[in-house]
Amino acid sequence: MRKTTATPADVARHVSGIPAQSGRGDSVSLAEAVPPAPHAGGAGAEADPESVIAGAGPVGRSGERPTVRLRDAGPDEQPRYAPEWLELREPADAAARSMELLDPLRIRLANMPGRSGLAIHDLGCGTGSMGRWLAPRLDGAQHWILHDRDPYLLHFAAVASPRAAADGSRVTVETRRGDVARLTPDALLGASLVTASALLDVLTREEVETLAAACAGAGCPALLTLSVAGRVELSAPDPLDDEIAAAFNDHQRRGGLLGPDAVTVACEAFADQGATVKVHPSAWQLGPENVGLTAQWLRGWVGAAVEERPELAERAEPYLAARLAACAAGELRATVHHSDLLALARPTGGAG
């Protein structure tokens, strides 16, 4: 590991173009600047146009799931989400997240007892896109606690984090490496808000119930965005669309993970803890301006479906080729449905 001191701008240039954020506190010293882990399609390498970036779909050994790993893993485990994939999807994520859930969230945060700045826990933070989207939309001083198992992603998230809130107040960050599926109310002591993006669908029912109980115990709301809804709409519908979607959804449920059932289970879990729950759609709307993301998503979507149902392979190959050709020509449009969830737990009096 190379020891150095770097500004956010220096390191952000090194990590696949993830933008450094301007604002107060821009000259942050880093004890360790960690270069990206080597993997196919990494920064500075010529990416195979037919490869799938980790996170977009099946990669590596047959049967290995390219999702964020929340549980104990062996020393040879591959990173679940490549920084390139998270960077590629960040603009579509930002455009999709529900603005309608922000007003009730702001009202709750403004009325939390003992509030003196916000302590925000971002679970499975990846490269920090949730913080870059949300911090500038909330007033007041904020301290973000970024949780992820991948030290590389934590590093990216820290150096590219925003420095100012909507009203110019200071935003600071810290990182915690660990298993976000084992949160307890003690771990969230003093939390004002829990956030996560594209996380619920890679949890089990038990883990979602644990998360809901932890938020209820801490008396803090949770904003959980971009959970897959299991529905896809493509321009020029094809008879194979529904079969691919169904197989993909089954792939998402492997190993007891919730996949497209995540939001329904989370609504029940938070409601059982006495929280008020609001859900709003947050679909990706992909068109000619998203060719790179759409192509990667298509490869991952079809690849996961075929991995789940190998009998689809013969028909899926020409299907994917035709869809990719339409994508490259700027003729393909895709709506990939997600849902955002806001759970407003009853305040305990100790939050904030």
mmCIF file of C-alpha atoms in Angstrom:
data_model
loop_
_atom_site.group_PDB
_atom_site.id
_atom_site.type_symbol
_atom_site.label_atom_id
_atom_site.label_comp_id
_atom_site.label_asym_id
_atom_site.label_seq_id
_atom_site.Cartn_x
_atom_site.Cartn_y
_atom_site.Cartn_z
ATOM 1 C CA MET A 1 0.000 0.000 0.000
ATOM 2 C CA ARG A 2 1.534 3.311 -1.099
ATOM 3 C CA LYS A 3 1.814 6.113 1.476
ATOM 4 C CA THR A 4 1.105 9.603 0.194
ATOM 5 C CA THR A 5 -0.820 12.779 0.824
ATOM 6 C CA ALA A 6 -3.353 13.880 -1.764
ATOM 7 C CA THR A 7 -6.183 16.291 -2.288
ATOM 8 C CA PRO A 8 -9.601 15.035 -3.390
ATOM 9 C CA ALA A 9 -8.937 16.370 -6.882
ATOM 10 C CA ASP A 10 -5.616 14.503 -7.147
ATOM 11 C CA VAL A 11 -7.047 11.163 -6.158
ATOM 12 C CA ALA A 12 -10.337 11.544 -8.009
ATOM 13 C CA ARG A 13 -8.394 11.952 -11.260
ATOM 14 C CA HIS A 14 -6.744 8.611 -10.495
ATOM 15 C CA VAL A 15 -9.980 6.718 -9.867
ATOM 16 C CA SER A 16 -11.695 6.506 -13.232
ATOM 17 C CA GLY A 17 -12.808 10.108 -13.347
ATOM 18 C CA ILE A 18 -15.047 10.083 -10.290
ATOM 19 C CA PRO A 19 -15.385 13.841 -9.760
ATOM 20 C CA ALA A 20 -13.903 15.571 -6.762
ATOM 21 C CA GLN A 21 -16.370 17.922 -5.125
ATOM 22 C CA SER A 22 -15.542 21.564 -4.648
ATOM 23 C CA GLY A 23 -16.515 23.529 -1.585
ATOM 24 C CA ARG A 24 -15.385 24.028 1.980
ATOM 25 C CA GLY A 25 -12.719 21.746 3.329
ATOM 26 C CA ASP A 26 -11.481 20.828 -0.159
ATOM 27 C CA SER A 27 -7.873 20.239 0.958
ATOM 28 C CA VAL A 28 -8.334 16.978 2.806
ATOM 29 C CA SER A 29 -5.127 15.127 3.704
ATOM 30 C CA LEU A 30 -5.259 11.378 3.250
ATOM 31 C CA ALA A 31 -2.940 9.125 5.193
ATOM 32 C CA GLU A 32 -3.238 6.470 2.519
ATOM 33 C CA ALA A 33 -4.225 6.908 -1.102
ATOM 34 C CA VAL A 34 -5.207 3.472 -2.300
ATOM 35 C CA PRO A 35 -4.980 2.828 -6.055
ATOM 36 C CA PRO A 36 -7.790 0.883 -7.696
ATOM 37 C CA ALA A 37 -7.714 -2.882 -7.422
ATOM 38 C CA PRO A 38 -6.633 -4.441 -10.719
ATOM 39 C CA HIS A 39 -9.465 -6.010 -12.672
ATOM 40 C CA ALA A 40 -10.655 -6.333 -16.232
ATOM 41 C CA GLY A 41 -11.739 -3.068 -17.771
ATOM 42 C CA GLY A 42 -9.961 -0.982 -15.121
ATOM 43 C CA ALA A 43 -8.887 2.609 -15.494
ATOM 44 C CA GLY A 44 -6.039 3.051 -17.909
ATOM 45 C CA ALA A 45 -6.737 -0.297 -19.605
ATOM 46 C CA GLU A 46 -8.470 -1.015 -22.865
ATOM 47 C CA ALA A 47 -11.793 -2.533 -21.789
ATOM 48 C CA ASP A 48 -13.117 -5.512 -23.729
ATOM 49 C CA PRO A 49 -16.335 -4.211 -25.351
ATOM 50 C CA GLU A 50 -17.936 -7.614 -24.821
ATOM 51 C CA SER A 51 -16.996 -7.906 -21.143
ATOM 52 C CA VAL A 52 -19.340 -7.221 -18.260
ATOM 53 C CA ILE A 53 -18.178 -4.829 -15.562
ATOM 54 C CA ALA A 54 -18.471 -6.294 -12.060
ATOM 55 C CA GLY A 55 -21.853 -5.239 -10.751
ATOM 56 C CA ALA A 56 -23.598 -5.100 -14.118
ATOM 57 C CA GLY A 57 -23.969 -8.859 -14.386
ATOM 58 C CA PRO A 58 -22.291 -12.253 -13.922
ATOM 59 C CA VAL A 59 -18.482 -12.162 -14.018
ATOM 60 C CA GLY A 60 -15.710 -14.489 -12.894
ATOM 61 C CA ARG A 61 -16.423 -18.068 -11.992
ATOM 62 C CA SER A 62 -19.675 -19.636 -13.116
ATOM 63 C CA GLY A 63 -22.326 -19.190 -10.468
ATOM 64 C CA GLU A 64 -20.539 -16.312 -8.693
ATOM 65 C CA ARG A 65 -22.865 -13.392 -7.988
ATOM 66 C CA PRO A 66 -21.500 -9.928 -8.795
ATOM 67 C CA THR A 67 -23.311 -8.239 -5.941
ATOM 68 C CA VAL A 68 -22.007 -6.426 -2.902
ATOM 69 C CA ARG A 69 -20.946 -9.035 -0.371
ATOM 70 C CA LEU A 70 -22.342 -8.260 3.051
ATOM 71 C CA ARG A 71 -21.342 -11.409 4.849
ATOM 72 C CA ASP A 72 -18.050 -13.027 5.805
ATOM 73 C CA ALA A 73 -16.069 -13.982 2.714
ATOM 74 C CA GLY A 74 -12.877 -15.764 1.824
ATOM 75 C CA PRO A 75 -9.602 -13.960 1.137
ATOM 76 C CA ASP A 76 -9.895 -14.534 -2.638
ATOM 77 C CA GLU A 77 -13.266 -12.848 -2.976
ATOM 78 C CA GLN A 78 -13.522 -10.450 -5.916
ATOM 79 C CA PRO A 79 -14.880 -6.912 -5.384
ATOM 80 C CA ARG A 80 -18.617 -7.037 -5.994
ATOM 81 C CA TYR A 81 -18.998 -3.658 -7.637
ATOM 82 C CA ALA A 82 -16.282 -2.275 -9.896
ATOM 83 C CA PRO A 83 -15.787 1.503 -9.593
ATOM 84 C CA GLU A 84 -16.331 1.749 -13.357
ATOM 85 C CA TRP A 85 -19.829 0.309 -13.029
ATOM 86 C CA LEU A 86 -20.754 2.633 -10.182
ATOM 87 C CA GLU A 87 -19.414 5.625 -12.087
ATOM 88 C CA LEU A 88 -21.271 4.591 -15.237
ATOM 89 C CA ARG A 89 -24.619 4.316 -13.459
ATOM 90 C CA GLU A 90 -24.283 7.387 -11.221
ATOM 91 C CA PRO A 91 -25.943 9.919 -13.592
ATOM 92 C CA ALA A 92 -28.890 7.567 -14.233
ATOM 93 C CA ASP A 93 -29.209 6.916 -10.496
ATOM 94 C CA ALA A 94 -29.186 10.636 -9.738
ATOM 95 C CA ALA A 95 -31.860 11.330 -12.350
ATOM 96 C CA ALA A 96 -34.026 8.453 -11.102
ATOM 97 C CA ARG A 97 -34.065 9.020 -7.328
ATOM 98 C CA SER A 98 -37.343 10.328 -6.029
ATOM 99 C CA MET A 99 -37.420 14.036 -5.241
ATOM 100 C CA GLU A 100 -40.918 13.574 -3.795
ATOM 101 C CA LEU A 101 -39.542 11.824 -0.714
ATOM 102 C CA LEU A 102 -37.195 14.683 0.178
ATOM 103 C CA ASP A 103 -39.783 17.087 1.611
ATOM 104 C CA PRO A 104 -41.139 14.656 4.250
ATOM 105 C CA LEU A 105 -37.542 13.712 5.051
ATOM 106 C CA ARG A 106 -36.509 17.356 5.476
ATOM 107 C CA ILE A 107 -39.481 18.000 7.758
ATOM 108 C CA ARG A 108 -38.574 15.019 9.944
ATOM 109 C CA LEU A 109 -34.900 16.009 10.132
ATOM 110 C CA ALA A 110 -35.771 19.612 11.000
ATOM 111 C CA ASN A 111 -37.941 18.436 13.894
ATOM 112 C CA MET A 112 -35.720 15.769 15.389
ATOM 113 C CA PRO A 113 -35.133 16.281 19.120
ATOM 114 C CA GLY A 114 -31.731 17.517 20.209
ATOM 115 C CA ARG A 115 -30.676 18.234 16.642
ATOM 116 C CA SER A 116 -27.241 19.842 16.295
ATOM 117 C CA GLY A 117 -26.131 18.848 12.834
ATOM 118 C CA LEU A 118 -26.928 15.628 11.020
ATOM 119 C CA ALA A 119 -25.171 12.292 11.478
ATOM 120 C CA ILE A 120 -25.911 10.270 8.336
ATOM 121 C CA HIS A 121 -24.976 6.600 7.922
ATOM 122 C CA ASP A 122 -24.631 5.540 4.270
ATOM 123 C CA LEU A 123 -24.779 1.722 4.074
ATOM 124 C CA GLY A 124 -22.988 -0.066 1.242
ATOM 125 C CA CYS A 125 -21.839 3.357 0.096
ATOM 126 C CA GLY A 126 -19.848 2.205 -2.927
ATOM 127 C CA THR A 127 -18.081 5.224 -4.407
ATOM 128 C CA GLY A 128 -20.337 7.604 -2.468
ATOM 129 C CA SER A 129 -22.922 8.542 -5.087
ATOM 130 C CA MET A 130 -25.710 8.774 -2.513
ATOM 131 C CA GLY A 131 -23.799 11.389 -0.544
ATOM 132 C CA ARG A 132 -22.995 13.370 -3.669
ATOM 133 C CA TRP A 133 -26.697 13.406 -4.537
ATOM 134 C CA LEU A 134 -28.228 13.956 -1.101
ATOM 135 C CA ALA A 135 -25.831 16.108 0.929
ATOM 136 C CA PRO A 136 -26.238 19.187 -1.323
ATOM 137 C CA ARG A 137 -30.030 18.813 -1.023
ATOM 138 C CA LEU A 138 -30.148 18.974 2.792
ATOM 139 C CA ASP A 139 -29.563 22.028 4.963
ATOM 140 C CA GLY A 140 -27.284 22.096 7.972
ATOM 141 C CA ALA A 141 -23.950 20.684 8.995
ATOM 142 C CA GLN A 142 -23.636 17.010 8.102
ATOM 143 C CA HIS A 143 -21.296 14.227 9.143
ATOM 144 C CA TRP A 144 -21.506 11.200 6.862
ATOM 145 C CA ILE A 145 -20.430 7.781 8.125
ATOM 146 C CA LEU A 146 -19.712 5.678 5.048
ATOM 147 C CA HIS A 147 -20.054 1.890 5.418
ATOM 148 C CA ASP A 148 -18.782 -0.685 2.921
ATOM 149 C CA ARG A 149 -16.784 -3.924 2.914
ATOM 150 C CA ASP A 150 -14.598 -2.840 -0.008
ATOM 151 C CA PRO A 151 -11.698 -0.594 1.116
ATOM 152 C CA TYR A 152 -11.155 0.673 -2.426
ATOM 153 C CA LEU A 153 -14.742 1.861 -2.759
ATOM 154 C CA LEU A 154 -14.582 3.455 0.697
ATOM 155 C CA HIS A 155 -11.510 5.337 -0.393
ATOM 156 C CA PHE A 156 -13.192 6.623 -3.540
ATOM 157 C CA ALA A 157 -16.259 7.660 -1.550
ATOM 158 C CA ALA A 158 -14.222 9.602 0.985
ATOM 159 C CA VAL A 159 -12.109 11.616 -1.439
ATOM 160 C CA ALA A 160 -14.987 12.453 -3.784
ATOM 161 C CA SER A 161 -17.497 13.370 -1.078
ATOM 162 C CA PRO A 162 -19.264 16.743 -1.105
ATOM 163 C CA ARG A 163 -17.926 19.443 1.195
ATOM 164 C CA ALA A 164 -20.965 21.689 1.539
ATOM 165 C CA ALA A 165 -24.673 21.277 2.308
ATOM 166 C CA ALA A 166 -27.495 23.099 0.523
ATOM 167 C CA ASP A 167 -27.081 26.142 2.780
ATOM 168 C CA GLY A 168 -23.281 26.123 2.653
ATOM 169 C CA SER A 169 -22.846 24.335 5.974
ATOM 170 C CA ARG A 170 -19.876 22.012 6.271
ATOM 171 C CA VAL A 171 -20.082 18.327 5.267
ATOM 172 C CA THR A 172 -17.534 15.928 6.758
ATOM 173 C CA VAL A 173 -17.039 12.190 6.291
ATOM 174 C CA GLU A 174 -15.574 9.137 7.954
ATOM 175 C CA THR A 175 -15.382 5.567 6.696
ATOM 176 C CA ARG A 176 -16.168 2.262 8.382
ATOM 177 C CA ARG A 177 -15.337 -1.055 6.811
ATOM 178 C CA GLY A 178 -17.621 -3.857 7.903
ATOM 179 C CA ASP A 179 -20.755 -5.909 7.517
ATOM 180 C CA VAL A 180 -23.742 -3.601 7.136
ATOM 181 C CA ALA A 181 -26.110 -6.553 7.400
ATOM 182 C CA ARG A 182 -25.365 -6.805 11.121
ATOM 183 C CA LEU A 183 -26.289 -3.333 12.241
ATOM 184 C CA THR A 184 -27.589 -2.842 15.765
ATOM 185 C CA PRO A 185 -29.213 0.191 17.385
ATOM 186 C CA ASP A 186 -25.904 0.755 19.219
ATOM 187 C CA ALA A 187 -24.104 1.040 15.874
ATOM 188 C CA LEU A 188 -26.554 3.783 14.907
ATOM 189 C CA LEU A 189 -26.415 5.605 18.229
ATOM 190 C CA GLY A 190 -26.857 9.316 17.527
ATOM 191 C CA ALA A 191 -27.822 8.736 13.904
ATOM 192 C CA SER A 192 -30.066 11.317 12.262
ATOM 193 C CA LEU A 193 -30.585 9.333 9.073
ATOM 194 C CA VAL A 194 -29.696 6.014 7.440
ATOM 195 C CA THR A 195 -29.317 5.944 3.668
ATOM 196 C CA ALA A 196 -28.522 3.291 1.106
ATOM 197 C CA SER A 197 -28.682 2.974 -2.655
ATOM 198 C CA ALA A 198 -29.258 -0.273 -4.592
ATOM 199 C CA LEU A 199 -28.834 -2.252 -1.372
ATOM 200 C CA LEU A 200 -32.158 -3.732 -0.237
ATOM 201 C CA ASP A 201 -32.377 -6.208 -3.098
ATOM 202 C CA VAL A 202 -29.074 -7.872 -2.127
ATOM 203 C CA LEU A 203 -30.227 -8.466 1.443
ATOM 204 C CA THR A 204 -32.156 -11.385 2.912
ATOM 205 C CA ARG A 205 -35.446 -11.014 4.764
ATOM 206 C CA GLU A 206 -33.648 -11.452 8.083
ATOM 207 C CA GLU A 207 -31.130 -8.742 7.204
ATOM 208 C CA VAL A 208 -33.851 -6.277 6.205
ATOM 209 C CA GLU A 209 -35.662 -6.986 9.456
ATOM 210 C CA THR A 210 -32.403 -6.388 11.336
ATOM 211 C CA LEU A 211 -31.951 -3.073 9.530
ATOM 212 C CA ALA A 212 -35.507 -1.990 10.296
ATOM 213 C CA ALA A 213 -35.087 -2.891 13.965
ATOM 214 C CA ALA A 214 -31.788 -0.993 14.160
ATOM 215 C CA CYS A 215 -33.351 2.148 12.665
ATOM 216 C CA ALA A 216 -36.348 1.873 14.988
ATOM 217 C CA GLY A 217 -34.071 1.387 17.984
ATOM 218 C CA ALA A 218 -32.096 4.480 17.055
ATOM 219 C CA GLY A 219 -35.266 6.438 16.263
ATOM 220 C CA CYS A 220 -33.891 7.577 12.911
ATOM 221 C CA PRO A 221 -35.493 7.651 9.451
ATOM 222 C CA ALA A 222 -34.153 5.627 6.523
ATOM 223 C CA LEU A 223 -34.003 6.660 2.872
ATOM 224 C CA LEU A 224 -33.357 3.522 0.820
ATOM 225 C CA THR A 225 -33.222 4.191 -2.900
ATOM 226 C CA LEU A 226 -33.060 2.337 -6.212
ATOM 227 C CA SER A 227 -34.192 -1.136 -5.199
ATOM 228 C CA VAL A 228 -34.935 -3.262 -8.263
ATOM 229 C CA ALA A 229 -38.627 -3.681 -8.944
ATOM 230 C CA GLY A 230 -38.331 -6.606 -11.354
ATOM 231 C CA ARG A 231 -39.920 -4.846 -14.330
ATOM 232 C CA VAL A 232 -38.256 -3.716 -17.561
ATOM 233 C CA GLU A 233 -39.778 -2.052 -20.622
ATOM 234 C CA LEU A 234 -37.871 -1.952 -23.912
ATOM 235 C CA SER A 235 -38.715 -0.160 -27.133
ATOM 236 C CA ALA A 236 -39.707 -2.533 -29.973
ATOM 237 C CA PRO A 237 -40.966 -5.236 -27.577
ATOM 238 C CA ASP A 238 -39.729 -8.761 -28.231
ATOM 239 C CA PRO A 239 -41.424 -12.015 -27.144
ATOM 240 C CA LEU A 240 -38.247 -12.946 -25.248
ATOM 241 C CA ASP A 241 -38.353 -9.823 -23.060
ATOM 242 C CA ASP A 242 -40.623 -11.363 -20.441
ATOM 243 C CA GLU A 243 -38.694 -14.639 -20.289
ATOM 244 C CA ILE A 244 -35.393 -12.809 -19.785
ATOM 245 C CA ALA A 245 -36.955 -10.609 -17.096
ATOM 246 C CA ALA A 246 -38.414 -13.576 -15.219
ATOM 247 C CA ALA A 247 -35.134 -15.493 -15.312
ATOM 248 C CA PHE A 248 -33.211 -12.418 -14.187
ATOM 249 C CA ASN A 249 -35.583 -11.938 -11.264
ATOM 250 C CA ASP A 250 -35.066 -15.545 -10.209
ATOM 251 C CA HIS A 251 -31.306 -14.988 -10.423
ATOM 252 C CA GLN A 252 -31.672 -12.012 -8.095
ATOM 253 C CA ARG A 253 -33.387 -14.246 -5.535
ATOM 254 C CA ARG A 254 -30.540 -16.773 -5.360
ATOM 255 C CA GLY A 255 -29.322 -17.717 -1.925
ATOM 256 C CA GLY A 256 -32.374 -16.269 -0.200
ATOM 257 C CA LEU A 257 -31.714 -12.700 -1.354
ATOM 258 C CA LEU A 258 -34.806 -10.586 -1.866
ATOM 259 C CA GLY A 259 -34.204 -9.188 -5.335
ATOM 260 C CA PRO A 260 -37.440 -7.679 -6.696
ATOM 261 C CA ASP A 261 -39.309 -8.587 -3.491
ATOM 262 C CA ALA A 262 -37.100 -6.306 -1.396
ATOM 263 C CA VAL A 263 -39.332 -3.234 -1.196
ATOM 264 C CA THR A 264 -42.422 -5.240 -0.218
ATOM 265 C CA VAL A 265 -40.471 -7.015 2.537
ATOM 266 C CA ALA A 266 -38.884 -3.759 3.715
ATOM 267 C CA CYS A 267 -42.266 -2.013 3.910
ATOM 268 C CA GLU A 268 -43.550 -4.819 6.119
ATOM 269 C CA ALA A 269 -40.414 -4.850 8.281
ATOM 270 C CA PHE A 270 -40.391 -1.096 8.930
ATOM 271 C CA ALA A 271 -44.161 -0.985 9.487
ATOM 272 C CA ASP A 272 -43.829 -3.793 12.032
ATOM 273 C CA GLN A 273 -41.389 -1.528 13.882
ATOM 274 C CA GLY A 274 -43.952 1.278 13.992
ATOM 275 C CA ALA A 275 -42.466 3.370 11.175
ATOM 276 C CA THR A 276 -44.463 5.331 8.625
ATOM 277 C CA VAL A 277 -43.378 4.102 5.193
ATOM 278 C CA LYS A 278 -43.569 5.937 1.875
ATOM 279 C CA VAL A 279 -42.601 4.407 -1.481
ATOM 280 C CA HIS A 280 -42.072 6.190 -4.783
ATOM 281 C CA PRO A 281 -40.964 4.886 -8.207
ATOM 282 C CA SER A 282 -37.436 5.707 -9.328
ATOM 283 C CA ALA A 283 -36.985 4.165 -12.764
ATOM 284 C CA TRP A 284 -33.939 4.478 -14.950
ATOM 285 C CA GLN A 285 -34.962 6.079 -18.241
ATOM 286 C CA LEU A 286 -32.254 5.006 -20.675
ATOM 287 C CA GLY A 287 -31.962 6.373 -24.186
ATOM 288 C CA PRO A 288 -29.370 7.432 -26.776
ATOM 289 C CA GLU A 289 -27.557 9.537 -24.174
ATOM 290 C CA ASN A 290 -26.922 6.418 -22.038
ATOM 291 C CA VAL A 291 -25.449 4.051 -24.629
ATOM 292 C CA GLY A 292 -22.537 2.913 -22.441
ATOM 293 C CA LEU A 293 -24.708 2.190 -19.412
ATOM 294 C CA THR A 294 -27.466 0.597 -21.469
ATOM 295 C CA ALA A 295 -25.038 -1.765 -23.199
ATOM 296 C CA GLN A 296 -23.498 -2.855 -19.897
ATOM 297 C CA TRP A 297 -26.915 -3.247 -18.295
ATOM 298 C CA LEU A 298 -28.167 -5.327 -21.244
ATOM 299 C CA ARG A 299 -25.174 -7.678 -21.093
ATOM 300 C CA GLY A 300 -25.596 -8.111 -17.362
ATOM 301 C CA TRP A 301 -29.372 -8.526 -17.534
ATOM 302 C CA VAL A 302 -29.271 -11.165 -20.259
ATOM 303 C CA GLY A 303 -26.167 -12.826 -18.798
ATOM 304 C CA ALA A 304 -27.809 -13.300 -15.411
ATOM 305 C CA ALA A 305 -30.948 -14.673 -17.056
ATOM 306 C CA VAL A 306 -28.950 -17.231 -19.043
ATOM 307 C CA GLU A 307 -26.925 -18.190 -15.986
ATOM 308 C CA GLU A 308 -30.205 -18.859 -14.193
ATOM 309 C CA ARG A 309 -31.819 -20.677 -17.137
ATOM 310 C CA PRO A 310 -29.153 -22.085 -19.488
ATOM 311 C CA GLU A 311 -31.854 -23.306 -21.875
ATOM 312 C CA LEU A 312 -32.345 -19.660 -22.881
ATOM 313 C CA ALA A 313 -28.797 -19.372 -24.241
ATOM 314 C CA GLU A 314 -29.498 -20.304 -27.860
ATOM 315 C CA ARG A 315 -32.280 -17.738 -28.248
ATOM 316 C CA ALA A 316 -30.664 -15.149 -25.990
ATOM 317 C CA GLU A 317 -27.534 -14.774 -28.136
ATOM 318 C CA PRO A 318 -29.245 -13.294 -31.232
ATOM 319 C CA TYR A 319 -31.650 -11.395 -28.962
ATOM 320 C CA LEU A 320 -28.762 -9.686 -27.172
ATOM 321 C CA ALA A 321 -26.936 -8.976 -30.426
ATOM 322 C CA ALA A 322 -30.022 -7.273 -31.875
ATOM 323 C CA ARG A 323 -30.630 -5.248 -28.718
ATOM 324 C CA LEU A 324 -26.983 -4.128 -28.579
ATOM 325 C CA ALA A 325 -27.062 -3.123 -32.249
ATOM 326 C CA ALA A 326 -30.158 -1.001 -31.621
ATOM 327 C CA CYS A 327 -28.456 0.494 -28.570
ATOM 328 C CA ALA A 328 -25.315 1.397 -30.554
ATOM 329 C CA ALA A 329 -27.486 3.000 -33.241
ATOM 330 C CA GLY A 330 -29.232 5.140 -30.626
ATOM 331 C CA GLU A 331 -32.561 3.456 -31.347
ATOM 332 C CA LEU A 332 -33.105 1.588 -28.083
ATOM 333 C CA ARG A 333 -34.946 2.984 -25.104
ATOM 334 C CA ALA A 334 -35.266 1.127 -21.816
ATOM 335 C CA THR A 335 -37.182 1.772 -18.620
ATOM 336 C CA VAL A 336 -35.660 -0.193 -15.762
ATOM 337 C CA HIS A 337 -37.992 0.089 -12.807
ATOM 338 C CA HIS A 338 -36.752 0.726 -9.275
ATOM 339 C CA SER A 339 -38.384 1.952 -6.085
ATOM 340 C CA ASP A 340 -37.287 4.394 -3.381
ATOM 341 C CA LEU A 341 -38.456 3.896 0.189
ATOM 342 C CA LEU A 342 -38.595 6.392 3.045
ATOM 343 C CA ALA A 343 -39.232 4.923 6.510
ATOM 344 C CA LEU A 344 -39.968 7.434 9.243
ATOM 345 C CA ALA A 345 -39.311 5.698 12.544
ATOM 346 C CA ARG A 346 -40.700 7.123 15.751
ATOM 347 C CA PRO A 347 -38.059 9.448 17.261
ATOM 348 C CA THR A 348 -36.576 8.110 20.500
ATOM 349 C CA GLY A 349 -35.320 11.448 21.790
ATOM 350 C CA GLY A 350 -31.694 10.435 21.478
ATOM 351 C CA ALA A 351 -31.165 10.944 17.755
ATOM 352 C CA GLY A 352 -29.164 13.783 16.312
#
